[in-house]
């Protein structure tokens, strides 16, 4: 593939942590980096201890670990020692509630400090922590808490109302901890800040995250304590974190990026992290970058495109000279975004590729390597990546195929919660098949082509069409729905729903036989869109709804989303031999 190249600076002022990519790759062995972490008796480990507590034994004890700011401008800050003691307290609270090793503690909070403290506290007692994005509504919560059989949910007064509404569907849920209730505040004040940290087998479960595929409800991807090894090394090599950095990862811990690079890998590098708890706003984002003198910034293409759209005049109002290194994840990073960054910040964004299932960055661009603009870079040292066909055979360089990784890497998921067959289905011919299509060029750079399945990526967030379709058909006006990702210049994709309406319902409600007036149609489209927003999730609703008489289906009744997509984009619809008459 032809592309522009951003040549690495001839001499970087501060030599990067990963100085010579090829050299490190040649001799690399994961065992050689075990010493980067603290182990108990050489064999046991705790990821949260490595992220926070071990630093309290060093000069970092009083170093600020977290600079927190919300939308209104309130601020709080915590040292490593404070986070250590507060998460000890949370661990003790959970123990008092009877939580033991292996039990599921789900956290349903916006990005308040209590979220981070709860996550760490759960890991420190050996519980399995789960995070729930605060935009989730009843259906999304019921699916995730139900499948995981979560024993405890940690939330706040406002979000608790949503849990209350589905509680009767959750027989395993024993306790709801409300962090802004008087009861909790009082007991938190009195509980001990001394905690015995669970010494975990490296393969014991640490956290789980629900993510979407094409079919079925979201699946619980389970990660183990050992994953910290790769989260730490990639934070060091790819994000290039150093002790004098102020680091801002803009992701929410409801997603894997916020866990691996806002809590575990980044803090295990001892870095001071900024958390901004507000919504996206270009002005506020530049203010945060300038105010905290952010030096390393990890964000996502949609945000970058929105900053581009906000114009250069705005960015030039701020002194952003502290920025040293910038990375991006979650969706294709278009060349224009990199070119804009070079013009605006005098440095490029470094694309990184990985997934909820891979647990940490697996393919990346590094500060000491030339960037082929538009490429995702090269495999992390210790990771073997390849492009393979559907049988798991490598395809020649320059050809399209499945992006695949050689198991096992340290942060690879360990299972899909209670769905072992689903887990097995990821592996073919000795390779983990990612579900992404891509290409490797003759120089070993990997290029992203697209998803092999119907998974939607909207503003970097992964949404399964089935979840949205299920939410739509629970509305009385809807008989059937087919949902696709429609390419969008800003958000990568937006969710578009094709809906077959119930004629009887329409007659009753609109007193129309066939074809009701455009004004009613418009209102119903908006109603359906809002309905999904309210019942499923604030981010996973269709921005476009189109009424259609019939959905394209296979003879066995499966909705052919690829045909909906091809039609939407005016592309040839391809092989229709398995299609029911349409
Ligand atoms: O399709 C790929 C896309 O995001 C998917 C993984 O999504 P999720 O599990 O939510 O994790 C996102 C954050 C790690 C991938 O299968 N993706 C991720 N990074 C890139 C990307 N697509 C293109 N370029 C990337 N750098």
XYZ file of C-alpha atoms in Angstrom, residues 11-580:
570
model
C 17.351 12.547 17.539
C 14.599 12.543 20.136
C 15.309 14.891 23.026
C 14.488 12.126 25.488
C 15.347 8.675 24.202
C 12.159 6.576 24.037
C 11.632 3.634 26.374
C 11.687 1.322 23.381
C 14.809 2.511 21.626
C 15.352 -0.107 18.962
C 12.205 -2.019 18.012
C 13.925 -4.623 15.828
C 16.637 -5.311 18.349
C 14.165 -5.794 21.231
C 11.944 -8.042 19.085
C 14.862 -10.268 18.156
C 15.800 -11.257 21.663
C 12.479 -10.801 23.449
C 10.977 -13.231 25.920
C 8.101 -12.352 28.261
C 10.000 -14.022 31.118
C 12.684 -11.372 30.818
C 10.234 -8.609 31.803
C 8.773 -10.368 34.862
C 11.188 -8.286 36.909
C 9.327 -5.127 35.938
C 6.587 -6.167 38.356
C 6.340 -7.134 42.007
C 5.553 -10.762 42.750
C 4.684 -12.409 46.044
C 7.141 -15.229 46.790
C 8.191 -15.062 43.146
C 5.045 -16.814 41.920
C 1.896 -14.931 42.974
C 0.771 -11.543 41.809
C -1.939 -8.920 42.211
C -2.550 -6.494 39.349
C -3.974 -3.736 41.576
C -1.054 -4.015 43.990
C 1.289 -3.546 41.054
C -0.669 -0.561 39.775
C -0.772 1.339 43.050
C 0.475 -0.152 46.315
C 3.972 -1.116 45.319
C 4.753 2.552 44.621
C 4.098 3.388 48.278
C 7.309 1.478 49.108
C 9.259 3.926 46.933
C 9.764 7.673 46.520
C 6.485 7.726 44.584
C 4.519 7.314 47.816
C 3.580 11.001 47.902
C 3.552 11.518 44.161
C 0.175 12.521 42.726
C -1.330 9.496 40.948
C -4.659 11.039 39.990
C -5.650 14.556 39.006
C -9.418 14.483 38.722
C -11.651 17.183 37.266
C -15.318 17.206 36.355
C -17.273 19.158 33.780
C -18.074 21.983 36.178
C -14.412 22.389 37.071
C -14.385 20.767 40.547
C -11.064 19.109 41.187
C -9.630 16.439 43.468
C -6.226 14.866 43.586
C -4.836 11.693 45.142
C -1.331 10.442 45.791
C -0.362 6.813 45.294
C -0.496 6.362 49.063
C -3.994 7.835 49.259
C -5.255 5.575 46.473
C -3.632 2.639 48.232
C -5.330 3.377 51.560
C -8.710 4.246 50.044
C -8.780 1.085 47.958
C -7.804 -0.883 51.086
C -10.886 0.598 52.732
C -13.051 -0.386 49.784
C -11.597 -3.888 49.929
C -12.550 -4.111 53.604
C -16.074 -2.828 52.905
C -16.513 -5.522 50.265
C -15.195 -8.143 52.686
C -17.668 -6.917 55.289
C -20.406 -7.566 52.764
C -19.112 -11.113 52.528
C -17.453 -10.799 49.124
C -14.813 -13.438 48.632
C -12.309 -14.425 45.965
C -13.803 -15.036 42.543
C -17.108 -13.278 43.256
C -18.270 -10.642 40.799
C -18.331 -7.009 41.868
C -19.702 -4.704 39.184
C -19.105 -0.988 39.203
C -21.757 1.237 37.672
C -20.471 4.745 38.136
C -19.517 7.750 36.058
C -15.813 8.601 36.082
C -15.686 9.630 39.742
C -12.660 8.765 41.909
C -14.793 6.124 43.677
C -14.889 4.156 40.434
C -11.115 3.789 40.412
C -10.964 3.106 44.146
C -13.668 0.437 43.864
C -12.008 -1.288 40.937
C -8.694 -1.461 42.771
C -10.347 -2.545 46.045
C -12.167 -5.418 44.321
C -8.979 -6.714 42.697
C -7.056 -6.404 45.930
C -9.355 -8.889 47.689
C -9.324 -11.279 44.733
C -12.846 -10.508 43.560
C -13.561 -10.201 39.833
C -14.313 -6.580 38.998
C -16.641 -5.649 36.168
C -17.307 -2.172 34.850
C -20.544 -0.862 33.392
C -20.597 2.212 31.200
C -22.754 4.845 32.894
C -24.825 5.331 29.714
C -26.205 1.783 30.087
C -29.927 1.528 30.594
C -32.107 -1.250 31.999
C -31.744 -3.814 29.223
C -27.978 -3.496 28.946
C -27.646 -3.731 32.740
C -29.959 -6.710 33.087
C -28.067 -8.621 30.369
C -24.643 -8.028 31.896
C -25.480 -8.391 35.582
C -27.677 -11.383 34.830
C -25.112 -13.282 32.778
C -22.283 -12.614 35.247
C -24.416 -13.412 38.321
C -22.874 -10.356 39.943
C -23.147 -10.481 43.742
C -22.466 -6.794 44.331
C -23.010 -3.600 42.376
C -21.271 -0.391 43.382
C -23.138 2.656 42.131
C -24.463 6.088 43.107
C -27.936 7.310 44.047
C -28.812 8.503 40.566
C -27.739 5.379 38.668
C -29.088 3.031 41.350
C -32.614 3.760 40.126
C -31.815 1.883 36.916
C -30.535 -1.125 38.846
C -33.629 -1.077 41.064
C -35.818 -1.383 37.978
C -34.189 -4.656 36.917
C -33.315 -6.054 40.316
C -36.027 -8.686 40.264
C -34.371 -10.204 37.215
C -31.114 -10.569 39.157
C -31.442 -13.299 41.778
C -27.681 -13.448 42.430
C -27.405 -9.764 43.296
C -27.016 -9.577 47.082
C -25.880 -6.019 47.722
C -25.994 -2.617 46.113
C -23.407 -0.239 47.515
C -24.323 3.414 46.971
C -21.169 5.486 47.284
C -22.920 8.822 47.847
C -25.328 7.531 50.494
C -24.885 8.620 54.101
C -24.623 5.035 55.278
C -21.785 4.275 52.932
C -19.928 7.511 53.671
C -20.120 6.786 57.402
C -18.959 3.202 57.161
C -16.199 4.153 54.734
C -14.912 6.678 57.243
C -14.700 4.090 59.984
C -13.501 1.036 58.144
C -9.842 0.064 58.490
C -7.360 1.154 55.837
C -5.222 -1.908 56.397
C -5.853 -4.802 54.098
C -4.245 -8.125 53.363
C -3.771 -8.081 49.636
C -4.798 -11.331 47.958
C -1.830 -13.185 46.483
C -3.273 -14.407 43.218
C -2.193 -17.126 40.918
C -1.238 -15.300 37.672
C -4.095 -17.109 35.895
C -6.769 -16.214 38.423
C -9.490 -13.903 37.161
C -9.098 -10.172 37.765
C -11.761 -8.393 35.723
C -14.416 -8.974 33.103
C -15.934 -6.798 30.448
C -18.924 -7.337 28.250
C -18.415 -6.774 24.584
C -20.418 -7.341 21.432
C -20.248 -9.639 18.452
C -22.615 -10.094 15.518
C -24.973 -12.516 17.140
C -26.466 -12.947 20.568
C -26.219 -10.892 23.682
C -22.910 -9.325 24.762
C -20.312 -11.764 26.017
C -18.259 -11.546 29.207
C -14.575 -11.398 28.310
C -12.547 -12.483 31.342
C -9.018 -11.283 32.065
C -6.490 -12.559 34.583
C -3.989 -10.872 36.899
C -1.086 -11.858 34.619
C -2.398 -9.394 32.009
C -0.728 -6.561 33.938
C 2.567 -7.757 32.481
C 1.586 -6.735 28.958
C -0.458 -3.737 30.068
C 2.643 -2.484 31.882
C 5.104 -3.188 29.068
C 2.916 -1.605 26.404
C 2.255 1.447 28.587
C 6.014 1.742 28.799
C 6.926 1.028 25.178
C 3.956 2.294 23.195
C 2.612 5.101 25.378
C 6.255 5.751 26.311
C 5.315 6.697 29.885
C 8.017 8.140 32.153
C 8.049 9.361 35.713
C 7.917 13.034 34.818
C 4.903 12.604 32.544
C 1.390 13.799 33.097
C -0.728 11.355 31.186
C -4.299 11.691 29.975
C -6.267 8.744 28.649
C -9.655 9.985 27.521
C -11.356 6.563 27.663
C -14.017 5.530 30.157
C -13.239 2.464 32.330
C -16.577 1.088 31.145
C -14.427 0.008 28.179
C -11.191 -1.935 28.169
C -8.975 1.045 27.310
C -10.002 2.795 30.516
C -9.072 -0.275 32.558
C -5.809 -1.240 30.886
C -4.450 2.274 30.322
C -6.144 4.485 32.882
C -5.816 2.115 35.841
C -3.563 -0.904 35.454
C -0.770 -0.461 32.889
C -0.365 3.288 33.243
C -0.315 3.400 37.048
C 1.979 0.402 37.228
C 4.430 2.665 35.354
C 4.014 5.138 38.242
C 2.660 7.912 36.072
C 0.515 10.855 37.206
C -2.819 10.465 35.412
C -5.485 13.006 34.554
C -9.123 11.973 34.557
C -11.635 14.375 33.064
C -15.130 13.296 34.016
C -17.013 15.522 31.620
C -18.495 15.059 28.184
C -16.501 15.746 25.065
C -16.061 19.441 24.415
C -13.156 20.811 22.365
C -12.666 23.865 24.547
C -12.655 21.870 27.804
C -10.320 19.279 26.300
C -7.767 21.892 25.300
C -8.128 23.495 28.714
C -7.357 20.159 30.389
C -4.341 19.555 28.155
C -2.972 23.026 28.927
C -3.881 23.241 32.616
C -2.327 19.905 33.611
C 0.537 20.247 31.117
C -0.358 16.851 29.720
C 2.686 15.279 28.092
C 1.267 11.937 26.936
C -2.223 11.754 25.495
C -4.133 8.598 24.540
C -7.381 9.236 22.700
C -9.576 8.057 19.831
C -10.106 8.994 16.176
C -13.666 10.317 16.581
C -12.481 12.763 19.230
C -9.570 13.798 17.036
C -11.926 14.413 14.091
C -14.193 16.468 16.328
C -11.220 18.546 17.447
C -10.271 19.033 13.803
C -13.808 20.193 13.097
C -13.621 22.722 15.940
C -10.960 24.538 13.880
C -7.391 25.711 14.312
C -8.248 29.083 15.830
C -9.455 27.417 19.005
C -6.449 25.168 19.460
C -4.059 28.079 19.016
C -5.550 29.825 22.031
C -3.867 27.235 24.269
C -0.286 26.510 25.157
C -0.009 22.818 24.415
C 3.775 22.737 24.241
C 3.916 20.159 27.045
C 2.621 17.439 24.688
C 5.413 14.984 23.954
C 3.681 11.856 22.666
C 0.169 11.127 21.347
C -1.576 7.832 20.643
C -4.934 6.719 19.309
C -7.076 3.599 19.536
C -10.413 2.041 18.823
C -11.188 2.678 15.172
C -9.303 3.471 11.985
C -7.127 6.539 12.366
C -7.536 8.312 9.047
C -4.418 9.858 7.462
C -5.993 13.361 7.566
C -6.108 13.158 11.374
C -2.385 12.430 11.520
C -1.535 15.132 9.009
C -3.643 17.598 10.997
C -1.865 16.603 14.220
C 1.557 17.129 12.654
C 0.475 20.577 11.476
C -1.230 21.501 14.736
C 0.885 19.893 17.477
C 4.055 19.341 15.510
C 3.768 15.621 16.168
C 1.692 12.717 14.868
C -0.806 10.478 16.618
C 0.571 6.956 16.938
C -2.112 4.442 16.062
C -2.497 1.368 18.287
C -4.593 -1.731 17.590
C -6.112 -4.114 20.056
C -9.452 -5.388 21.372
C -11.326 -6.147 24.569
C -10.307 -9.772 24.020
C -6.588 -9.070 23.530
C -6.457 -7.204 26.860
C -3.632 -4.885 25.838
C -2.094 -3.215 22.806
C -0.891 -5.820 20.275
C 0.018 -3.790 17.174
C 1.329 -0.254 17.366
C 3.427 2.591 16.123
C 6.364 3.431 18.383
C 8.114 6.751 18.969
C 11.368 5.339 17.612
C 9.892 3.903 14.418
C 8.888 5.601 11.166
C 5.128 5.849 10.794
C 3.523 4.789 7.545
C 0.576 7.106 7.749
C -2.638 5.065 7.707
C -1.013 1.883 9.005
C -1.511 0.481 12.508
C 2.190 -0.246 12.859
C 3.942 -3.445 13.887
C 3.318 -6.141 16.518
C 4.385 -5.389 20.074
C 7.641 -7.229 20.947
C 6.633 -10.673 22.177
C 3.484 -10.741 20.009
C 3.298 -12.770 16.809
C 0.729 -11.320 14.428
C -0.102 -12.476 10.917
C -2.687 -12.246 8.181
C -4.314 -15.631 7.692
C -7.105 -17.106 5.591
C -10.241 -18.622 7.114
C -8.434 -21.930 7.682
C -5.583 -20.263 9.551
C -2.973 -20.358 6.758
C -0.788 -17.302 6.350
C -1.480 -15.300 3.200
C 1.346 -13.593 1.278
C 2.252 -10.006 2.172
C 0.087 -7.502 0.380
C -2.981 -9.770 0.427
C -6.117 -9.265 2.460
C -7.050 -11.730 5.211
C -7.906 -12.070 8.900
C -5.755 -10.240 11.412
C -4.591 -13.058 13.669
C -2.396 -13.455 16.742
C -0.453 -16.451 18.007
C -1.733 -17.575 21.435
C -0.935 -17.079 24.200
C 0.203 -13.592 24.966
C 0.111 -12.462 28.613
C -3.008 -10.307 28.400
C -5.062 -12.677 26.242
C -8.577 -13.242 27.571
C -8.885 -16.473 29.525
C -12.454 -17.331 28.801
C -15.850 -16.034 27.796
C -17.886 -16.147 30.970
C -19.951 -19.317 30.989
C -19.616 -19.716 27.230
C -16.590 -21.969 26.679
C -17.673 -22.807 23.124
C -17.788 -19.153 22.218
C -14.245 -18.841 23.548
C -13.074 -21.828 21.472
C -14.651 -20.331 18.367
C -12.025 -17.559 18.326
C -9.239 -20.033 17.470
C -8.484 -21.633 14.108
C -5.381 -23.528 13.014
C -3.396 -22.400 16.045
C -4.287 -18.724 15.612
C -6.555 -16.327 17.484
C -8.752 -14.819 14.757
C -9.567 -11.239 15.666
C -12.650 -10.631 13.515
C -10.806 -7.788 11.784
C -9.652 -7.934 8.181
C -6.305 -6.482 7.283
C -3.114 -6.651 5.293
C 0.590 -6.850 6.106
C 2.989 -5.072 3.774
C 6.461 -6.198 2.766
C 8.029 -4.081 5.528
C 5.945 -5.814 8.215
C 3.464 -2.968 8.812
C -0.174 -3.957 9.413
C -3.092 -2.176 7.726
C -6.700 -2.310 8.856
C -9.332 -3.055 6.226
C -12.595 -3.624 8.108
C -14.572 -6.012 10.280
C -15.210 -9.530 9.076
C -18.575 -9.492 10.848
C -21.462 -7.085 11.475
C -20.027 -5.457 14.614
C -20.590 -1.697 14.590
C -17.998 0.841 15.700
C -19.635 4.146 16.468
C -17.458 6.888 17.912
C -14.998 4.108 18.790
C -17.542 2.147 20.789
C -18.328 -1.422 19.898
C -22.009 -2.170 19.455
C -23.615 -5.462 18.489
C -26.455 -5.133 15.956
C -28.415 -7.879 17.723
C -28.684 -5.880 20.955
C -30.089 -2.883 19.108
C -32.447 -5.050 17.043
C -33.729 -6.749 20.215
C -34.353 -3.382 21.817
C -36.255 -2.185 18.740
C -38.516 -5.213 18.474
C -39.572 -4.774 22.091
C -41.386 -1.614 20.919
C -45.016 -2.442 19.991
C -44.762 -0.714 16.598
C -41.913 -2.946 15.434
C -42.250 -6.386 13.907
C -38.653 -6.818 12.792
C -35.478 -4.800 12.641
C -32.111 -5.055 10.910
C -29.298 -2.853 12.177
C -26.070 -1.833 10.449
C -23.156 0.552 10.877
C -23.430 3.288 8.254
C -20.141 5.011 7.376
C -19.965 8.491 8.868
C -17.236 11.042 8.340
C -17.132 12.079 12.003
C -18.083 9.029 14.074
C -16.606 6.339 11.819
C -20.021 4.718 11.715
C -23.461 5.585 12.946
C -26.116 3.066 13.827
C -28.832 2.769 11.222
C -31.951 0.653 11.743
C -34.226 -0.770 9.072
C -37.575 -1.414 10.641
C -40.628 -3.377 9.550
C -43.658 -1.840 11.216
C -46.715 -3.608 12.576
C -49.599 -2.599 10.291
C -52.253 -3.358 12.906
C -50.501 -1.179 15.452
C -50.213 1.632 12.916
C -53.913 1.440 12.049
C -54.848 1.630 15.697
C -52.494 4.390 16.604
C -52.552 6.598 13.545
C -55.948 5.601 12.173
C -54.305 5.045 8.824
C -54.569 2.059 6.538
C -51.397 2.014 4.481
C -48.837 4.766 4.300
C -49.199 7.247 7.060
C -48.252 10.916 6.679
C -44.623 11.968 6.704
C -45.094 13.946 9.933
C -46.233 10.797 11.776
C -43.434 8.795 10.234
C -40.903 11.345 11.372
C -42.299 11.304 14.894
C -42.251 7.513 15.017
C -38.668 7.360 13.732
C -37.625 9.726 16.489
C -39.652 7.774 19.056
C -37.927 4.504 18.134
C -34.531 6.087 18.279
C -35.254 7.529 21.738
C -36.777 4.239 22.846
C -33.473 2.409 22.292
C -31.572 5.220 23.950
C -33.796 4.918 27.014
C -33.957 1.131 27.271
C -30.581 -0.063 26.021
C -27.873 2.555 26.220
C -27.340 6.255 25.729
C -24.676 5.677 23.076
C -26.078 2.640 21.234
C -29.205 4.033 19.651
C -29.944 4.350 15.937
C -29.368 7.871 14.682
C -31.183 6.871 11.520
C -34.332 4.787 11.269
C -35.776 3.734 7.934
C -39.081 1.946 7.484
C -38.939 -0.967 5.112
C -41.555 -3.507 3.970
C -39.424 -6.583 4.302
C -35.918 -7.443 5.552
C -33.520 -9.437 3.382
C -33.125 -12.860 4.996
C -31.490 -16.169 4.288
C -33.798 -19.105 3.706
C -33.150 -20.134 7.290
C -34.444 -16.751 8.454
C -31.197 -14.951 9.334
C -31.219 -11.218 8.620
C -28.668 -10.390 5.907
C -27.248 -7.176 7.274
C -24.571 -7.126 4.605
C -27.296 -6.633 1.996
C -28.869 -3.805 3.953
C -25.437 -2.233 4.144
C -24.641 -2.699 0.459
C -27.991 -1.171 -0.497
C -27.469 1.718 1.879
C -24.092 2.438 0.344
C -25.225 1.852 -3.229
C -22.814 -1.066 -3.629
C -23.365 -4.337 -5.459
C -25.141 -6.741 -3.123
C -22.925 -9.718 -3.939
C -23.838 -13.375 -3.641
C -27.525 -13.785 -2.955
C -27.787 -17.501 -3.639
C -28.691 -18.258 -0.022
C -31.173 -15.442 0.106
C -34.875 -15.883 0.589
